[in-house]
Coordinates of C-alpha atoms in Angstrom, one line a residue:
M1368 CA -0.7 -22.1 4.9
K1369 CA 1.2 -22.8 8.1
N1370 CA 0.9 -20.8 11.3
R1371 CA 2.8 -22.0 14.3
K1372 CA 3.0 -20.5 17.7
I1373 CA 5.6 -22.4 19.7
P1374 CA 6.2 -21.8 23.5
A1375 CA 9.7 -20.5 23.6
V1376 CA 11.4 -22.2 26.5
L1377 CA 14.9 -21.2 25.5
L1378 CA 14.5 -17.8 23.8
A1379 CA 17.5 -16.4 25.8
F1380 CA 18.3 -13.9 23.0
A1381 CA 14.7 -13.3 22.0
C1382 CA 13.3 -12.1 25.3
M1383 CA 15.6 -10.5 27.9
F1384 CA 14.7 -8.8 31.1
C1385 CA 16.7 -5.8 32.3
T1386 CA 18.0 -5.9 35.8
E1387 CA 20.0 -2.7 36.1
A1388 CA 17.0 -0.4 36.6
F1389 CA 13.6 -2.1 36.9
A1390 CA 13.2 -5.8 36.7
Q1391 CA 10.0 -5.9 34.6
N1392 CA 11.4 -3.9 31.7
A1393 CA 11.3 -6.4 28.8
T1394 CA 13.3 -6.4 25.5
L1395 CA 12.0 -8.6 22.7
V1396 CA 14.4 -9.4 19.9
S1397 CA 13.6 -10.6 16.4
P1398 CA 14.7 -14.2 15.4
N1399 CA 17.5 -12.8 13.2
Q1400 CA 18.7 -10.6 16.2
K1401 CA 18.5 -7.4 14.2
V1402 CA 15.4 -5.7 15.5
S1403 CA 14.4 -5.2 19.1
V1404 CA 11.7 -3.5 21.0
E1405 CA 11.9 -2.6 24.7
L1406 CA 9.1 -1.9 27.1
C1407 CA 10.1 0.8 29.6
S1408 CA 8.5 2.3 32.7
R1409 CA 8.6 6.1 32.9
Q1410 CA 8.5 6.0 36.7
N1411 CA 11.0 3.1 37.0
S1412 CA 8.4 1.2 38.9
D1413 CA 5.6 -1.4 38.3
A1414 CA 2.9 1.3 38.1
G1415 CA 2.6 4.4 36.0
S1416 CA 3.0 5.3 32.4
W1417 CA 4.9 3.2 29.8
Y1418 CA 6.6 3.5 26.5
L1419 CA 8.5 1.4 23.9
K1420 CA 12.0 1.8 22.4
V1421 CA 12.9 0.3 19.0
S1422 CA 16.5 -0.5 18.1
Y1423 CA 18.3 -2.0 15.1
Q1424 CA 21.5 -4.0 15.0
N1425 CA 23.4 -3.5 11.7
G1426 CA 26.5 -5.6 12.0
V1427 CA 28.4 -4.4 15.0
K1428 CA 26.5 -1.1 15.1
Q1429 CA 23.4 -0.7 17.1
T1430 CA 21.1 2.2 16.2
E1431 CA 18.3 3.6 18.4
V1432 CA 15.5 3.8 15.8
I1433 CA 12.7 5.3 17.8
P1434 CA 13.8 6.4 21.3
Q1435 CA 10.2 6.6 22.7
I1436 CA 6.7 5.4 21.6
N1437 CA 4.2 6.6 24.2
L1438 CA 1.5 4.1 25.0
G1439 CA -2.1 4.4 26.2
L1440 CA -5.8 4.8 25.5
L1441 CA -8.5 7.0 26.9
R1442 CA -11.8 5.0 27.2
S1443 CA -15.1 6.6 28.0
D1444 CA -15.1 5.1 31.5
Q1445 CA -11.4 5.5 32.5
D1446 CA -7.8 6.3 31.6
F1447 CA -5.5 3.5 30.4
S1448 CA -2.3 5.5 30.3
K1449 CA -1.2 7.2 33.6
A1450 CA -1.6 4.6 36.3
L1451 CA -1.1 1.2 34.6
R1452 CA 0.2 -1.5 37.0
L1453 CA 2.2 -4.3 35.3
V1454 CA 0.5 -7.5 36.5
R1455 CA 2.1 -10.2 34.4
T1456 CA 4.6 -10.7 31.6
G1457 CA 3.6 -13.7 29.6
K1458 CA 5.9 -16.4 28.2
P1459 CA 7.4 -15.5 24.8
V1460 CA 6.2 -17.4 21.8
S1461 CA 7.8 -17.9 18.5
I1462 CA 5.8 -17.3 15.3
H1463 CA 6.6 -18.7 12.0
E1464 CA 4.1 -18.3 9.2
D1465 CA 4.0 -19.2 5.5
Y1466 CA 1.2 -18.3 3.1
T1467 CA 0.5 -17.8 -0.6
A1468 CA -0.6 -14.4 -1.9
V1469 CA -2.9 -14.3 -5.0
H1470 CA -1.3 -11.0 -6.1
G1471 CA 1.3 -8.5 -4.8
K1472 CA 5.1 -8.2 -4.6
R1473 CA 5.7 -11.8 -3.6
A1474 CA 3.7 -15.0 -4.2
H1475 CA 5.1 -17.0 -1.3
C1476 CA 5.3 -15.0 1.9
T1477 CA 7.1 -16.1 5.0
N1478 CA 7.6 -14.3 8.2
Q1479 CA 9.2 -15.0 11.6
A1480 CA 8.7 -13.2 14.9
N1481 CA 8.9 -13.4 18.6
E1482 CA 5.8 -12.3 20.5
L1483 CA 5.3 -11.2 24.1
T1484 CA 2.0 -10.2 25.9
V1485 CA 2.2 -7.9 28.9
A1486 CA -0.8 -7.5 31.1
F1487 CA -1.7 -4.3 32.9
E1488 CA -4.5 -3.1 35.1
T1489 CA -5.9 0.3 36.1
P1490 CA -6.5 1.3 39.8
S1491 CA -10.1 0.1 39.2
K1492 CA -8.8 -3.3 38.1
A1493 CA -9.8 -2.9 34.5
K1494 CA -7.5 -4.9 32.2
L1495 CA -5.3 -3.9 29.3
N1496 CA -2.9 -6.1 27.5
L1497 CA 0.0 -4.9 25.2
I1498 CA 0.9 -7.5 22.5
M1499 CA 4.4 -6.9 21.1
R1500 CA 6.1 -8.7 18.2
A1501 CA 9.6 -8.4 16.9
Y1502 CA 9.9 -9.5 13.3
N1503 CA 13.0 -9.9 11.2
D1504 CA 11.9 -6.8 9.3
G1505 CA 10.2 -4.8 11.9
V1506 CA 8.1 -4.3 15.0
A1507 CA 4.3 -4.6 15.6
F1508 CA 2.3 -3.9 18.7
R1509 CA -1.4 -3.7 19.5
Y1510 CA -3.7 -3.1 22.5
E1511 CA -6.2 -5.6 23.9
F1512 CA -9.1 -5.3 26.3
P1513 CA -9.4 -9.0 27.3
E1514 CA -12.5 -8.7 29.4
K1515 CA -15.5 -10.6 28.1
S1516 CA -18.2 -8.0 28.0
G1517 CA -18.8 -4.2 27.9
S1518 CA -19.1 -1.6 25.2
F1519 CA -17.2 1.7 25.4
V1520 CA -16.2 4.7 23.3
V1521 CA -12.4 5.1 22.8
K1522 CA -12.0 8.9 23.3
D1523 CA -8.4 9.0 22.2
E1524 CA -5.4 6.8 21.5
L1525 CA -2.3 8.1 23.0
T1526 CA 0.2 6.2 21.0
A1527 CA 2.9 8.7 19.9
Y1528 CA 6.2 8.2 18.1
S1529 CA 9.0 10.5 19.2
I1530 CA 11.1 11.3 16.1
P1531 CA 14.3 13.3 16.9
D1532 CA 15.2 16.3 14.7
S1533 CA 17.9 15.5 12.2
T1534 CA 15.9 12.4 11.2
K1535 CA 15.2 12.6 7.4
R1536 CA 11.4 12.0 6.8
W1537 CA 9.1 11.7 3.9
L1538 CA 5.5 12.7 4.9
E1539 CA 2.3 13.3 3.0
K1540 CA -0.1 15.9 4.4
F1541 CA -3.3 14.0 5.2
N1542 CA -6.4 14.3 3.1
P1543 CA -9.3 11.9 3.1
A1544 CA -8.6 10.7 -0.5
N1545 CA -4.8 10.2 0.3
E1546 CA -3.8 11.9 -2.9
G1547 CA -1.1 14.3 -1.7
L1548 CA 2.5 14.7 -2.5
Y1549 CA 5.3 13.5 -0.1
S1550 CA 7.5 16.2 1.4
S1551 CA 11.1 15.6 2.5
M1552 CA 12.2 17.2 5.8
V1553 CA 14.8 16.7 8.5
D1554 CA 12.8 18.0 11.5
G1555 CA 9.3 18.5 12.8
K1556 CA 8.9 22.2 12.2
V1557 CA 6.0 21.6 9.9
Q1558 CA 3.2 20.7 12.3
Q1559 CA 0.0 19.2 11.0
D1560 CA -1.8 15.9 10.3
W1561 CA 0.1 13.4 8.2
G1562 CA -1.1 10.3 6.3
Y1563 CA 0.2 6.8 6.2
P1564 CA 2.7 5.4 5.5
A1565 CA 5.5 7.6 6.8
L1566 CA 9.1 7.0 6.0
F1567 CA 12.1 7.9 8.1
N1568 CA 15.9 7.6 8.0
T1569 CA 17.9 7.8 11.2
P1570 CA 20.4 10.7 11.7
D1571 CA 23.3 8.3 11.3
K1572 CA 21.8 7.1 8.0
S1573 CA 22.3 3.4 9.0
C1574 CA 18.6 2.5 9.4
W1575 CA 15.3 3.2 7.7
Y1576 CA 11.9 2.7 9.1
L1577 CA 8.3 3.1 7.8
I1578 CA 5.3 3.7 10.2
H1579 CA 1.9 2.3 9.3
E1580 CA -1.1 0.5 10.7
A1581 CA -2.6 -2.9 9.7
D1582 CA -5.5 -5.3 10.4
L1583 CA -7.9 -2.4 10.8
D1584 CA -11.4 -3.9 11.2
R1585 CA -15.0 -2.9 12.0
N1586 CA -14.1 -2.4 15.7
Y1587 CA -12.0 0.8 15.1
C1588 CA -11.5 3.7 12.9
G1589 CA -8.7 4.5 10.6
S1590 CA -6.0 6.8 12.0
K1591 CA -3.4 9.2 10.9
L1592 CA -0.3 10.9 12.5
S1593 CA -0.2 14.4 13.9
N1594 CA 2.7 16.4 15.3
A1595 CA 0.5 19.5 15.7
G1596 CA 1.8 21.5 18.7
T1597 CA 4.6 19.0 19.4
G1598 CA 6.9 19.0 16.5
T1599 CA 8.9 15.9 17.2
E1600 CA 6.1 13.7 18.5
Y1601 CA 3.8 12.1 15.9
K1602 CA 0.6 11.0 17.7
I1603 CA -2.0 8.5 16.5
T1604 CA -5.1 10.7 15.7
F1605 CA -8.7 9.9 14.8
P1606 CA -10.5 11.2 11.8
D1607 CA -11.8 14.8 11.8
Q1608 CA -15.5 15.1 12.4
W1609 CA -15.9 17.0 9.0
N1610 CA -14.7 14.0 7.0
G1611 CA -17.5 12.3 5.0
R1612 CA -19.6 15.5 5.2
G1613 CA -19.7 15.1 9.0
K1614 CA -21.5 11.8 8.9
G1615 CA -20.5 9.1 11.4
E1616 CA -18.6 9.4 14.7
S1617 CA -14.9 10.2 14.9
Q1618 CA -14.4 8.3 18.1
P1619 CA -14.8 4.5 17.7
T1620 CA -17.1 2.4 19.8
V1621 CA -15.5 -0.9 20.9
T1622 CA -17.2 -4.1 22.3
L1623 CA -15.1 -6.3 24.6
P1624 CA -13.1 -8.4 24.1
W1625 CA -11.3 -6.1 21.7
K1626 CA -8.0 -5.7 19.9
S1627 CA -6.7 -2.6 18.3
P1628 CA -5.2 -2.5 14.8
W1629 CA -1.5 -3.4 14.7
R1630 CA 0.9 -0.4 14.9
V1631 CA 3.5 -1.5 12.4
I1632 CA 7.1 -0.2 12.0
V1633 CA 9.0 -1.8 9.1
V1634 CA 12.7 -1.5 10.0
G1635 CA 16.0 -2.1 8.2
S1636 CA 17.8 -1.1 5.0
L1637 CA 15.9 0.6 2.1
A1638 CA 15.7 -2.8 0.5
D1639 CA 14.1 -4.3 3.6
I1640 CA 11.5 -1.5 3.5
V1641 CA 10.6 -1.9 -0.2
E1642 CA 10.6 -5.8 -0.2
S1643 CA 8.7 -6.1 3.1
T1644 CA 5.2 -7.8 3.3
L1645 CA 4.9 -7.0 7.0
V1646 CA 1.7 -5.0 6.7
D1647 CA 0.0 -8.1 5.1
D1648 CA 1.9 -10.6 7.4
V1649 CA 0.2 -9.4 10.6
C1650 CA -3.3 -9.7 9.1
P1651 CA -5.7 -12.7 9.3
P1652 CA -5.5 -15.4 6.6
S1653 CA -7.8 -15.3 3.6
V1654 CA -11.6 -15.7 4.3
V1655 CA -12.0 -16.8 0.6
T1656 CA -11.3 -20.5 0.4
K1657 CA -11.6 -20.9 -3.3
T1658 CA -9.6 -18.2 -5.1
D1659 CA -9.3 -19.5 -8.7
W1660 CA -11.8 -16.8 -9.9
I1661 CA -9.5 -14.0 -8.7
K1662 CA -7.5 -13.1 -11.8
P1663 CA -4.9 -10.3 -11.6
G1664 CA -4.3 -8.5 -14.9
I1665 CA -4.0 -5.3 -16.9
A1666 CA -7.0 -3.2 -18.0
S1667 CA -7.4 -0.5 -20.7
W1668 CA -9.0 2.7 -19.3
N1669 CA -10.6 5.5 -21.2
Y1670 CA -11.0 8.2 -18.5
W1671 CA -7.5 9.6 -18.5
S1672 CA -7.6 10.6 -22.2
D1673 CA -11.3 11.4 -22.3
N1674 CA -13.0 12.2 -19.0
H1675 CA -16.4 11.3 -20.6
G1676 CA -15.1 8.3 -22.6
T1677 CA -17.5 5.8 -21.2
K1678 CA -20.5 7.9 -22.2
D1679 CA -19.5 7.2 -25.8
Y1680 CA -20.1 3.6 -27.1
K1681 CA -17.6 3.9 -29.9
T1682 CA -14.9 5.0 -27.5
V1683 CA -15.7 2.1 -25.2
C1684 CA -15.3 -0.2 -28.2
E1685 CA -12.0 1.4 -29.2
F1686 CA -10.6 0.7 -25.7
A1687 CA -11.9 -2.9 -25.8
D1688 CA -10.1 -3.3 -29.2
L1689 CA -6.9 -1.9 -27.5
A1690 CA -7.1 -4.4 -24.7
A1691 CA -7.7 -7.3 -27.1
A1692 CA -4.8 -6.2 -29.4
M1693 CA -2.4 -5.9 -26.4
G1694 CA -3.5 -9.2 -24.8
W1695 CA -4.8 -7.5 -21.6
P1696 CA -7.7 -9.3 -20.0
Y1697 CA -9.8 -6.3 -18.9
T1698 CA -11.3 -3.0 -19.9
L1699 CA -12.9 -0.6 -17.4
L1700 CA -16.3 1.2 -17.9
D1701 CA -15.8 4.3 -15.8
W1702 CA -18.5 6.8 -14.7
E1703 CA -21.4 7.6 -17.1
W1704 CA -21.8 4.1 -18.4
D1705 CA -25.5 4.5 -17.5
A1706 CA -25.7 7.4 -19.9
M1707 CA -23.9 5.7 -22.8
G1708 CA -24.9 6.6 -26.3
N1709 CA -23.5 7.2 -29.8
G1710 CA -24.3 3.8 -31.2
G1711 CA -25.0 1.6 -28.2
K1712 CA -26.0 1.3 -24.6
L1713 CA -24.4 -0.6 -21.7
E1714 CA -25.7 -4.0 -22.8
D1715 CA -24.3 -3.5 -26.3
A1716 CA -20.9 -2.5 -24.9
L1717 CA -20.8 -5.5 -22.6
K1718 CA -21.6 -7.8 -25.5
Y1719 CA -18.9 -6.2 -27.6
I1720 CA -16.3 -6.4 -24.9
K1721 CA -17.1 -10.1 -24.3
S1722 CA -17.0 -10.8 -28.0
K1723 CA -13.3 -9.8 -27.9
G1724 CA -12.5 -12.4 -25.2
L1725 CA -12.3 -9.7 -22.5
K1726 CA -13.9 -9.2 -19.1
P1727 CA -15.5 -5.9 -18.2
L1728 CA -15.0 -4.0 -15.0
M1729 CA -17.5 -1.3 -14.0
W1730 CA -17.4 1.9 -11.9
Y1731 CA -19.8 2.9 -9.1
N1732 CA -20.3 5.9 -6.8
S1733 CA -20.1 4.7 -3.2
G1734 CA -23.2 6.8 -2.7
G1735 CA -24.8 7.9 0.5
D1736 CA -24.7 11.1 2.4
H1737 CA -20.9 10.9 3.1
T1738 CA -20.1 12.2 -0.4
W1739 CA -21.2 15.4 -2.2
V1740 CA -20.6 13.7 -5.6
S1741 CA -23.9 13.1 -7.4
A1742 CA -22.5 11.1 -10.3
T1743 CA -24.5 8.0 -11.1
P1744 CA -24.9 5.1 -10.6
K1745 CA -25.2 6.1 -7.0
D1746 CA -26.3 4.1 -3.9
R1747 CA -26.2 0.7 -5.6
M1748 CA -23.4 -0.4 -3.3
L1749 CA -24.7 1.4 -0.2
T1750 CA -26.5 -1.4 1.6
H1751 CA -26.4 -5.2 1.7
E1752 CA -29.7 -5.4 -0.2
N1753 CA -28.4 -2.9 -2.8
R1754 CA -25.2 -4.9 -3.3
V1755 CA -27.0 -8.3 -3.5
E1756 CA -29.3 -6.9 -6.2
E1757 CA -26.5 -5.3 -8.2
F1758 CA -24.0 -8.1 -7.9
T1759 CA -26.6 -10.5 -9.1
K1760 CA -27.2 -8.4 -12.2
L1761 CA -23.5 -8.0 -12.8
K1762 CA -22.8 -11.7 -12.5
N1763 CA -25.5 -12.4 -15.1
L1764 CA -23.9 -9.8 -17.4
G1765 CA -20.5 -11.3 -17.1
V1766 CA -18.9 -8.4 -15.3
A1767 CA -15.7 -9.5 -13.4
G1768 CA -15.2 -6.6 -10.9
V1769 CA -16.3 -3.2 -9.6
K1770 CA -14.5 0.0 -9.0
I1771 CA -16.1 1.9 -6.1
D1772 CA -15.4 5.6 -5.6
F1773 CA -15.6 8.6 -3.2
F1774 CA -15.5 7.2 0.4
E1775 CA -14.1 10.4 1.9
S1776 CA -13.8 9.2 5.4
E1777 CA -11.9 6.7 7.6
K1778 CA -14.4 6.8 10.5
Q1779 CA -15.5 3.5 12.0
D1780 CA -18.8 3.5 10.0
M1781 CA -16.8 3.8 6.7
I1782 CA -14.4 1.0 7.7
K1783 CA -17.4 -1.2 8.3
Y1784 CA -18.8 -0.2 4.8
Y1785 CA -15.5 -1.1 3.1
L1786 CA -15.5 -4.5 4.7
D1787 CA -19.2 -5.2 4.1
I1788 CA -18.6 -4.5 0.4
L1789 CA -15.7 -7.0 0.4
D1790 CA -17.8 -9.7 2.2
D1791 CA -20.7 -9.4 -0.2
A1792 CA -18.5 -9.2 -3.3
A1793 CA -16.8 -12.5 -2.3
K1794 CA -20.1 -14.3 -2.2
F1795 CA -20.7 -13.3 -5.9
G1796 CA -17.1 -13.9 -7.1
M1797 CA -16.7 -10.2 -7.8
M1798 CA -13.3 -8.5 -7.7
V1799 CA -13.1 -5.0 -6.1
Y1800 CA -11.1 -1.9 -6.6
F1801 CA -11.4 1.0 -4.2
H1802 CA -11.0 4.6 -5.5
G1803 CA -11.0 7.9 -3.7
C1804 CA -10.2 5.8 -0.6
L1805 CA -7.9 5.0 2.3
V1806 CA -4.4 3.5 1.7
P1807 CA -4.0 -0.3 2.2
R1808 CA -4.2 -1.7 5.7
G1809 CA -3.3 -5.3 4.9
W1810 CA -6.8 -6.3 3.8
A1811 CA -5.7 -7.9 0.5
R1812 CA -4.4 -10.9 2.5
T1813 CA -7.7 -11.5 4.2
Y1814 CA -9.8 -10.5 1.1
P1815 CA -7.6 -11.4 -1.9
H1816 CA -10.3 -10.3 -4.3
L1817 CA -9.5 -6.7 -3.2
M1818 CA -7.3 -6.1 -6.2
T1819 CA -6.1 -2.6 -5.8
Y1820 CA -6.7 0.9 -4.3
E1821 CA -6.2 4.4 -5.5
G1822 CA -5.1 6.3 -2.4
V1823 CA -2.4 8.0 -4.3
R1824 CA -1.7 11.1 -6.4
G1825 CA -1.6 9.2 -9.8
A1826 CA -1.6 10.1 -13.5
E1827 CA -5.3 11.2 -13.1
W1828 CA -3.8 14.4 -11.7
Y1829 CA -2.6 15.4 -15.2
N1830 CA -6.3 16.3 -15.6
N1831 CA -6.5 18.5 -12.6
G1832 CA -4.0 21.3 -13.3
P1833 CA -0.4 22.0 -14.4
E1834 CA 1.2 21.1 -11.0
F1835 CA 1.7 17.4 -11.8
T1836 CA 3.7 18.2 -14.9
T1837 CA 6.5 19.4 -12.7
T1838 CA 6.1 17.3 -9.6
A1839 CA 5.4 13.8 -11.1
P1840 CA 9.1 12.8 -11.8
E1841 CA 10.2 13.2 -8.2
H1842 CA 6.8 11.9 -6.9
N1843 CA 7.2 8.7 -8.9
T1844 CA 10.5 7.9 -7.3
V1845 CA 9.1 8.4 -3.8
L1846 CA 6.1 6.1 -4.1
P1847 CA 8.0 2.8 -4.3
F1848 CA 9.6 3.6 -0.9
T1849 CA 6.3 4.8 0.7
R1850 CA 2.8 4.2 -0.6
N1851 CA 3.5 1.1 -2.7
V1852 CA 5.3 -0.6 0.1
V1853 CA 2.1 -1.2 2.0
G1854 CA -0.1 -2.6 -0.8
A1855 CA -1.4 -2.4 -4.3
M1856 CA -1.4 1.1 -5.9
D1857 CA -3.3 1.9 -9.0
Y1858 CA -1.5 5.0 -10.2
T1859 CA -3.0 4.4 -13.7
P1860 CA 0.5 4.6 -15.3
V1861 CA 2.3 4.2 -18.6
T1862 CA 1.1 7.1 -20.7
F1863 CA 3.0 8.4 -23.8
T1864 CA 0.6 11.0 -25.2
N1865 CA -0.7 13.9 -23.1
S1866 CA -4.0 14.4 -21.2
Q1867 CA -5.2 17.9 -20.3
F1868 CA -1.7 18.8 -19.1
P1869 CA 1.5 17.4 -20.4
H1870 CA 4.1 15.2 -18.7
T1871 CA 7.8 15.8 -18.8
T1872 CA 8.8 12.2 -18.0
S1873 CA 10.6 10.4 -20.9
Y1874 CA 9.0 7.5 -22.7
G1875 CA 11.5 5.3 -21.0
H1876 CA 10.3 6.6 -17.6
E1877 CA 6.7 5.9 -18.5
L1878 CA 7.4 2.4 -19.8
A1879 CA 9.3 1.6 -16.6
L1880 CA 6.3 2.4 -14.4
S1881 CA 4.8 -0.9 -15.6
V1882 CA 7.4 -2.6 -13.4
V1883 CA 8.2 0.0 -10.8
F1884 CA 4.6 0.2 -9.6
E1885 CA 2.7 -2.8 -8.3
S1886 CA -1.1 -3.3 -8.5
G1887 CA -3.3 -6.4 -8.7
I1888 CA -5.3 -4.8 -11.5
E1889 CA -3.2 -2.2 -13.3
H1890 CA -5.1 0.3 -15.4
F1891 CA -2.8 1.4 -18.2
A1892 CA -4.2 4.9 -19.0
D1893 CA -3.1 6.0 -22.4
R1894 CA -5.4 6.3 -25.5
P1895 CA -5.1 3.5 -28.1
E1896 CA -2.9 5.5 -30.5
G1897 CA -0.4 6.0 -27.7
Y1898 CA 0.3 2.3 -27.6
Y1899 CA -0.2 1.5 -31.2
A1900 CA 2.5 4.1 -32.1
L1901 CA 5.2 2.5 -29.9
P1902 CA 8.1 0.7 -31.6
D1903 CA 7.8 -3.1 -31.6
A1904 CA 10.0 -3.8 -28.6
A1905 CA 8.2 -1.4 -26.3
R1906 CA 4.8 -2.5 -27.5
T1907 CA 5.7 -6.2 -27.1
F1908 CA 7.0 -5.5 -23.6
L1909 CA 3.6 -4.0 -22.6
K1910 CA 1.9 -7.1 -24.0
E1911 CA 4.0 -9.4 -21.9
V1912 CA 4.8 -7.6 -18.7
P1913 CA 3.1 -9.3 -15.7
N1914 CA 1.4 -7.3 -12.9
T1915 CA 1.7 -9.9 -10.1
W1916 CA 5.0 -11.2 -8.9
D1917 CA 6.8 -14.2 -7.4
N1918 CA 9.5 -12.0 -5.9
T1919 CA 10.6 -8.4 -5.6
K1920 CA 14.1 -7.0 -5.1
L1921 CA 15.3 -3.4 -4.8
L1922 CA 18.5 -3.1 -6.7
D1923 CA 19.3 0.6 -6.1
G1924 CA 17.6 3.8 -5.3
Y1925 CA 16.9 6.7 -3.0
P1926 CA 13.5 8.4 -2.4
G1927 CA 12.9 11.4 -4.6
K1928 CA 16.0 10.7 -6.7
Y1929 CA 15.8 7.3 -8.5
I1930 CA 14.9 3.7 -8.2
I1931 CA 15.8 0.4 -9.9
I1932 CA 13.7 -2.5 -9.0
A1933 CA 13.6 -6.1 -10.2
R1934 CA 10.6 -8.4 -10.1
Q1935 CA 10.4 -12.1 -10.8
K1936 CA 7.6 -14.1 -12.5
G1937 CA 8.4 -17.8 -12.9
N1938 CA 11.9 -18.1 -14.3
D1939 CA 11.8 -14.6 -15.9
W1940 CA 12.8 -11.3 -14.4
Y1941 CA 11.7 -7.8 -15.2
I1942 CA 13.6 -4.6 -14.2
G1943 CA 12.3 -1.1 -14.1
G1944 CA 14.3 2.0 -13.4
I1945 CA 13.3 5.7 -13.3
S1946 CA 15.1 8.9 -12.4
A1947 CA 13.8 12.2 -11.1
E1948 CA 16.9 14.1 -12.0
N1949 CA 15.8 17.3 -13.7
M1950 CA 19.1 18.8 -14.8
R1951 CA 21.3 16.1 -16.2
E1952 CA 21.4 12.5 -17.4
K1953 CA 21.9 9.7 -14.9
R1954 CA 24.3 6.9 -15.7
T1955 CA 24.2 3.7 -13.8
K1956 CA 25.7 0.2 -13.9
L1957 CA 23.0 -2.5 -13.9
E1958 CA 24.3 -5.6 -12.2
F1959 CA 22.7 -9.0 -12.1
G1960 CA 23.9 -10.5 -8.8
F1961 CA 20.3 -11.6 -7.9
L1962 CA 20.3 -14.2 -10.8
P1963 CA 21.1 -17.9 -10.0
E1964 CA 24.5 -19.3 -10.6
G1965 CA 25.3 -21.0 -13.9
V1966 CA 22.2 -19.8 -15.8
K1967 CA 22.5 -17.5 -18.8
Y1968 CA 19.7 -15.1 -19.7
K1969 CA 18.6 -13.3 -22.8
L1970 CA 18.4 -9.6 -21.9
T1971 CA 16.1 -7.2 -23.7
L1972 CA 17.0 -3.7 -22.6
I1973 CA 14.7 -0.8 -23.6
A1974 CA 16.2 2.5 -22.4
D1975 CA 16.0 6.2 -23.3
G1976 CA 17.2 7.1 -26.7
K1977 CA 18.5 10.4 -28.0
H1978 CA 15.5 12.4 -26.7
D1979 CA 12.7 11.8 -24.4
K1980 CA 10.3 10.3 -27.0
E1981 CA 12.8 7.8 -28.3
F1982 CA 13.9 4.4 -27.2
S1983 CA 17.2 2.6 -27.5
T1984 CA 16.9 -1.2 -27.5
Q1985 CA 19.6 -3.7 -27.0
Y1986 CA 19.6 -7.6 -26.9
L1987 CA 22.4 -9.2 -24.9
V1988 CA 23.2 -12.5 -23.1
V1989 CA 24.0 -12.0 -19.4
D1990 CA 24.5 -14.0 -16.3
K1991 CA 25.0 -13.4 -12.6
S1992 CA 28.5 -11.9 -13.1
S1993 CA 27.5 -9.5 -15.9
S1994 CA 26.9 -5.7 -15.8
V1995 CA 25.5 -3.3 -18.3
D1996 CA 26.0 0.5 -18.4
I1997 CA 22.7 2.4 -18.7
K1998 CA 22.0 6.0 -19.5
M1999 CA 18.7 7.6 -18.2
L2000 CA 17.8 11.0 -19.6
R2001 CA 16.6 13.8 -17.4
R2002 CA 13.4 12.4 -15.9
G2003 CA 14.2 9.3 -17.8
G2004 CA 14.0 5.5 -17.3
F2005 CA 14.4 2.0 -18.7
V2006 CA 13.0 -1.5 -18.6
A2007 CA 14.6 -4.9 -19.0
S2008 CA 13.4 -8.4 -19.3
L2009 CA 15.5 -11.5 -18.6
R2010 CA 14.6 -14.9 -19.9
P2011 CA 16.7 -18.1 -19.3
L2012 CA 18.4 -19.4 -22.4
L2013 CA 17.3 -23.0 -23.1

């Protein structure tokens, strides 16, 4: 891993100082000259309140992306927003960083940015720094209290994004489990709290941007966006006091010196959004020095088809047999493993699973007073002592990872709990999956054994009522542009039979989710007969499809309508496409311009057949100049694999 900060003596284009109005206004431009962020004074003087503007250069056209981002914090001792005097503008530095990701949308990550630190002080001489970065694919900024001592409560963060009406937006109403549906709007008439990430398209359609936060640590709480009472202004907002059964404080306590999480805005084309690793890029490098024990992979999972499946030893064995037959490395023992019967107990199940060459994963209730859920085992992850005892047992039993559920809050105490779990799990070589949880904040870069999160309305919702039967097709085409951009997402996809309520997506659509969605551990959710009954080509595809990638490219798509995405593993490529169209077929031309020159590939294309439970399979030879016509049924989809011809 390389991380270089080079004093920028000649960054004439990277950092420019405006002279027409107020000399200290600073504009920071990305290395590729496309993204810029400008610091502005509201009073046109060196003291008062401040805001940022974000712009995007698309060829000869410049787009004002966000006209105003209000800045400031309210600390328990004073106001850091209304009377900030600019003391110093630091020298710009150039950042270039390369690192390797254990799992995710890209194995080798590289990012470039220009950074500028601006120092302010209040009338009482208290210090506040604003750190700004302009990346090739976005903007990030954070606050810093640089003083060396002191402990304070942050009463409010005043960061607020002004989003003009006529801006298309995809927003999810906030709930602590982050399991809502995204709504598409063009204005701010719906006023409430919204979860991350939030996707926007400028009124001129030339630029997209996605707002999120990253590098959230123990020194702050998670936040959300709220336009309540303002409409067009989306303000950073702390958790509600009722979250987590009212346990913990909504306002975070900070100890100086202190830095806030990064406020991240991914900027560019839709492809720039989908392919970005910016949320991970701004986070600290891995704290795990030896990562060979961290093994991404696919798991069989019995809960979707039988909500009490792990209570039954014979069901557990059937799902272990499924994983073994499909070549998947894991099977998950969900809740009620401590009440297992019908021929065997936990130890018998673990022995059987390991006899098949598999590694077991096990579910836990996060426990504590923050959740009403009484399902056991409970409280075994709650304290450091609990975790050491439990991880010691699990290591001796050959368990590879834990799924921990029901966090129900993003208050500071819960953020500390998440990170404490990850620290202890790393010491025992234990992979972790969070469920009923926050959405990713870039932690997988720092803690690569954090394999995935729920934080999404996934296939489990087919158990919860009839709503998902009708909303899933469109929802599935929104997620790759929103939730899955910012980190691993265990939607528990790829189901062909039905759970409590049926799905209307085609078999081609369901098969494509194995590529369209990304997750470090992917739980394929169908019952064994759902996979065994597939035709050879589709079943072989699910045996071979990776779930961690060397590269990711968006080929085509639009949120809520369709997506076609290509992912690379070694020399092979995999393509997944899905449509939300409810009334008619979608026909598209699949082109291969992303392939290298002079190399021919064997294409296996598995698309919708004559009806939604049938496949049509073709085998072709293609190269960079080829194209193939594809038909997707209503709510349909397709997959393709490409392997170089020897």
